[in-house]
PDB file of C-alpha atoms in Angstrom:
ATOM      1  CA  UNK A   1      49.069  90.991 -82.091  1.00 49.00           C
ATOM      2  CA  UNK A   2      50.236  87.522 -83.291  1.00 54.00           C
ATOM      3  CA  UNK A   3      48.953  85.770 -79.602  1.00 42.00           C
ATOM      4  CA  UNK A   4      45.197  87.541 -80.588  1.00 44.00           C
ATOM      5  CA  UNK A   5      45.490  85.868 -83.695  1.00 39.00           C
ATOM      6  CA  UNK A   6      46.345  83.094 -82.219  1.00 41.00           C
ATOM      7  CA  UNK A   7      43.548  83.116 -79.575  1.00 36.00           C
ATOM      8  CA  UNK A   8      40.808  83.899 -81.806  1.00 33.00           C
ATOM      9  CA  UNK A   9      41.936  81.410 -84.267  1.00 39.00           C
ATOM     10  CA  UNK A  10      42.373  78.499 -81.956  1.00 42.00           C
ATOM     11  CA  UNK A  11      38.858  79.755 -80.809  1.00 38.00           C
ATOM     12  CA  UNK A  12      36.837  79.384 -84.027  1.00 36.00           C
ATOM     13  CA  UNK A  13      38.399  76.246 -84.667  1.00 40.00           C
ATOM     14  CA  UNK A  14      36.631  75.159 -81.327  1.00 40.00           C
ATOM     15  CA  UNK A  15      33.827  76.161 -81.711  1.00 35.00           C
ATOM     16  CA  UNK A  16      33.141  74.678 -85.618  1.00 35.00           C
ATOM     17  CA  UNK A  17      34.510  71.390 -83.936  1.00 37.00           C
ATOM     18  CA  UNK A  18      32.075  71.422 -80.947  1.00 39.00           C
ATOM     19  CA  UNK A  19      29.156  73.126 -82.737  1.00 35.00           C
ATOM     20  CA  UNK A  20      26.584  70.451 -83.192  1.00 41.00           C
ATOM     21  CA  UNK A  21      24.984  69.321 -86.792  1.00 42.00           C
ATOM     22  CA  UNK A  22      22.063  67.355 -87.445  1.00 48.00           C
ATOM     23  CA  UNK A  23      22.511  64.602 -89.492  1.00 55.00           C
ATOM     24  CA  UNK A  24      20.308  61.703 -90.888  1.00 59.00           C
ATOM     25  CA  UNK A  25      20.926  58.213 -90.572  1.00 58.00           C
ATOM     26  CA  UNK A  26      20.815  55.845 -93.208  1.00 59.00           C
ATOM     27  CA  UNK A  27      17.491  53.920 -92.769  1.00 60.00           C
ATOM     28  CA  UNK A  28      19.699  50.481 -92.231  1.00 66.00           C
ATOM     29  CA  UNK A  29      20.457  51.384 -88.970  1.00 69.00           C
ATOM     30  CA  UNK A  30      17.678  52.058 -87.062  1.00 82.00           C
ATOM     31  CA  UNK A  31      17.469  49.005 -84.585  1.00 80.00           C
ATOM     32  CA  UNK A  32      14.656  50.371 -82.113  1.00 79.00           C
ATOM     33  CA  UNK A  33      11.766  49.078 -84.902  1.00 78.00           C
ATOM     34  CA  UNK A  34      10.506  50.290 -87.316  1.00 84.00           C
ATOM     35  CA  UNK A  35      11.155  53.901 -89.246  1.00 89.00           C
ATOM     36  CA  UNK A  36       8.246  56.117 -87.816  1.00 90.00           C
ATOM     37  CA  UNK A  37       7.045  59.069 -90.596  1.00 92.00           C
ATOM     38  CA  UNK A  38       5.984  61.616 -87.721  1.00 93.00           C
ATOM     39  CA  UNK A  39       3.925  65.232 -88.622  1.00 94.00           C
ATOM     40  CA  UNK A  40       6.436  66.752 -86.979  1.00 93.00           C
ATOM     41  CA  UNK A  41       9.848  66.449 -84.667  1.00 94.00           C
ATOM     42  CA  UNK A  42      10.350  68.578 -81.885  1.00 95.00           C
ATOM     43  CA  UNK A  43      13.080  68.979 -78.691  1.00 94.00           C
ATOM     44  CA  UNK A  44      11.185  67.792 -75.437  1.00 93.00           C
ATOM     45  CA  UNK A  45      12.059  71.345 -74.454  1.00 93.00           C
ATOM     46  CA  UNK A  46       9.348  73.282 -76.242  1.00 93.00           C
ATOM     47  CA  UNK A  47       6.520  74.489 -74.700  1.00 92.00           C
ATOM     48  CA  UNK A  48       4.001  72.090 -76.551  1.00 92.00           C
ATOM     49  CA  UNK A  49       5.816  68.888 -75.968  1.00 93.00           C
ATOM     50  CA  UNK A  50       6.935  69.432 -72.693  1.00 93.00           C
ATOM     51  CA  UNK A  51       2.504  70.337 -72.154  1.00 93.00           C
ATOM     52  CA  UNK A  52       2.319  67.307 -73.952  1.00 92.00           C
ATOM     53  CA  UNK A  53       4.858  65.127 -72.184  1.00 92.00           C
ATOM     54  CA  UNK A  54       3.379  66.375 -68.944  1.00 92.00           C
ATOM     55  CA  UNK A  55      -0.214  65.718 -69.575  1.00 93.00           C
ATOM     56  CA  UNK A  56       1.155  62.164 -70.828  1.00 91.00           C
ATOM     57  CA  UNK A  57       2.622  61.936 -67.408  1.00 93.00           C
ATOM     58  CA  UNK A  58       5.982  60.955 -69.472  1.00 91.00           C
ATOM     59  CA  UNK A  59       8.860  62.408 -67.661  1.00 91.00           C
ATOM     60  CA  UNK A  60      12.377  62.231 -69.419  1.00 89.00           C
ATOM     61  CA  UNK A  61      15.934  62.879 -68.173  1.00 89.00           C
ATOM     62  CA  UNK A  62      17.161  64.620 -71.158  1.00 89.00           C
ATOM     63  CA  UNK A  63      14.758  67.390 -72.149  1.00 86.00           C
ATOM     64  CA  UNK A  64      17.636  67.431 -75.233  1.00 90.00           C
ATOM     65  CA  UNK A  65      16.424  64.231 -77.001  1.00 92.00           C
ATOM     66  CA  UNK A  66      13.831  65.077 -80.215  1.00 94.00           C
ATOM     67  CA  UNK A  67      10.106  63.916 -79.800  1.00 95.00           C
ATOM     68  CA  UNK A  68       8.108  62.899 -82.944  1.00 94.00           C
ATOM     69  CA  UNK A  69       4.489  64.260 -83.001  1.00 94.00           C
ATOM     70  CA  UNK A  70       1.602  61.892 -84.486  1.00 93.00           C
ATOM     71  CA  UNK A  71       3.841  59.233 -86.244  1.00 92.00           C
ATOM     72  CA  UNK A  72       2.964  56.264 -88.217  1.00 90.00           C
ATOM     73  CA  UNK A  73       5.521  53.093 -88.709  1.00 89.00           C
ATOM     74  CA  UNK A  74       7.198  52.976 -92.775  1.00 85.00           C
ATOM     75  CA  UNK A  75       6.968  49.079 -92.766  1.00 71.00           C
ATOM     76  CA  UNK A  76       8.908  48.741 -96.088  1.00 63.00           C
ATOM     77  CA  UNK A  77      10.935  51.277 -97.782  1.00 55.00           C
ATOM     78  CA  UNK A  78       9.693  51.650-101.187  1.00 53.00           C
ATOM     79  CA  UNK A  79       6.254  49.898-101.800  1.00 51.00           C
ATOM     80  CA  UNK A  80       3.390  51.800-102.395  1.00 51.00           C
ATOM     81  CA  UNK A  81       1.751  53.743 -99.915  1.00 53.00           C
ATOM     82  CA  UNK A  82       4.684  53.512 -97.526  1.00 59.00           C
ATOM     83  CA  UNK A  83       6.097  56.549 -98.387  1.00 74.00           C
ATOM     84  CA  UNK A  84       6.715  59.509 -95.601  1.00 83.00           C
ATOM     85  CA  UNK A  85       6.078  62.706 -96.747  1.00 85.00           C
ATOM     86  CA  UNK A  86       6.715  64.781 -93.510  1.00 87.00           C
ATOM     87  CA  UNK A  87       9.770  63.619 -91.450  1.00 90.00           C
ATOM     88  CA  UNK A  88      10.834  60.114 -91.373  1.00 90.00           C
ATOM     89  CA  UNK A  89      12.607  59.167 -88.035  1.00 92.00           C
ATOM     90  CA  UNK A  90      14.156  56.527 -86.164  1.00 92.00           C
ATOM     91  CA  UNK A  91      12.937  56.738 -82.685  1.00 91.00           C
ATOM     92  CA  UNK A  92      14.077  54.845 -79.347  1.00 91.00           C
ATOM     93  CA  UNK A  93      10.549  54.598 -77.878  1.00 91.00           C
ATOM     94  CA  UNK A  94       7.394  53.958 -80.084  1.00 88.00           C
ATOM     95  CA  UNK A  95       5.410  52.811 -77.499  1.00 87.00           C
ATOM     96  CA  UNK A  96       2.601  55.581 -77.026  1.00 87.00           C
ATOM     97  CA  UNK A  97      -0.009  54.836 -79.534  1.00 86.00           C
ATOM     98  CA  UNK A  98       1.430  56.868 -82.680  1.00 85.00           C
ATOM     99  CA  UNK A  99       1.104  60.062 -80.484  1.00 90.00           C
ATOM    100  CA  UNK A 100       4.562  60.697 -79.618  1.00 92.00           C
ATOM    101  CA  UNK A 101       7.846  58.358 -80.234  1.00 92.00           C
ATOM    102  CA  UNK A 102      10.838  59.541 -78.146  1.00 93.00           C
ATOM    103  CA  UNK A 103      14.366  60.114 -78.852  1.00 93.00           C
ATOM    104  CA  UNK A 104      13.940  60.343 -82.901  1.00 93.00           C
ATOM    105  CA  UNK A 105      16.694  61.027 -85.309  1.00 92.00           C
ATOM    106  CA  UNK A 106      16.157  61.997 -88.968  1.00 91.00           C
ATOM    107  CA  UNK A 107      16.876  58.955 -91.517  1.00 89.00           C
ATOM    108  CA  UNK A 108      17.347  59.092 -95.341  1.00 82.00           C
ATOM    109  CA  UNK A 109      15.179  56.905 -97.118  1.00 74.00           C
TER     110      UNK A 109
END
């Protein structure tokens, strides 16, 4: 009885280490450019971004990483009109016209 106890305890514990939480990054730290205010973030893995990625001809090694949708650069944090109110992101590749930006993690503003 005690070893089940054990087991299942040790288990849990595991699996609340290893379980994965989003979390935002202050807006300091994004060094890839600027912070992009996208419509929308997705994983590369969903149907419409991977349709998306595809038609792009964009092909990525880690269907994992999150992929902004229709995003805009925040140029200064705070002035008027520079405000994001969908998702503001820090992405490692801006570089497809606003359309998509690649590998984006939330940021708090």
């Amino acid at each position: 009885m005690q070893f089940k106890l054990a087991f299942v305890t040790a288990a849990l514990a595991t699996l609340a280490v290893a379980t994965p939480t989003p979390r935002n990054e202050p807006a300091s730290s994004c060094s890839t450019g600027p912070i992009q205010c996208c419509d929308s973030v997705q994983s590369a893995s969903s149907s419409p971004v991977a349709l998306l990625l595809g038609l792009l001809g964009i092909v990525l090694q880690d269907v994992n990483l999150n992929v902004g949708l229709t995003c805009s650069p925040i140029t200064v944090i705070g002035a008027s009109g520079s405000s994001c109110s969908a998702q503001a992101v820090c992405c490692e590749d801006n570089s497809h016209g606003g359309l998509i930006s690649i590998g984006c993690l939330p940021v708090s503003l």
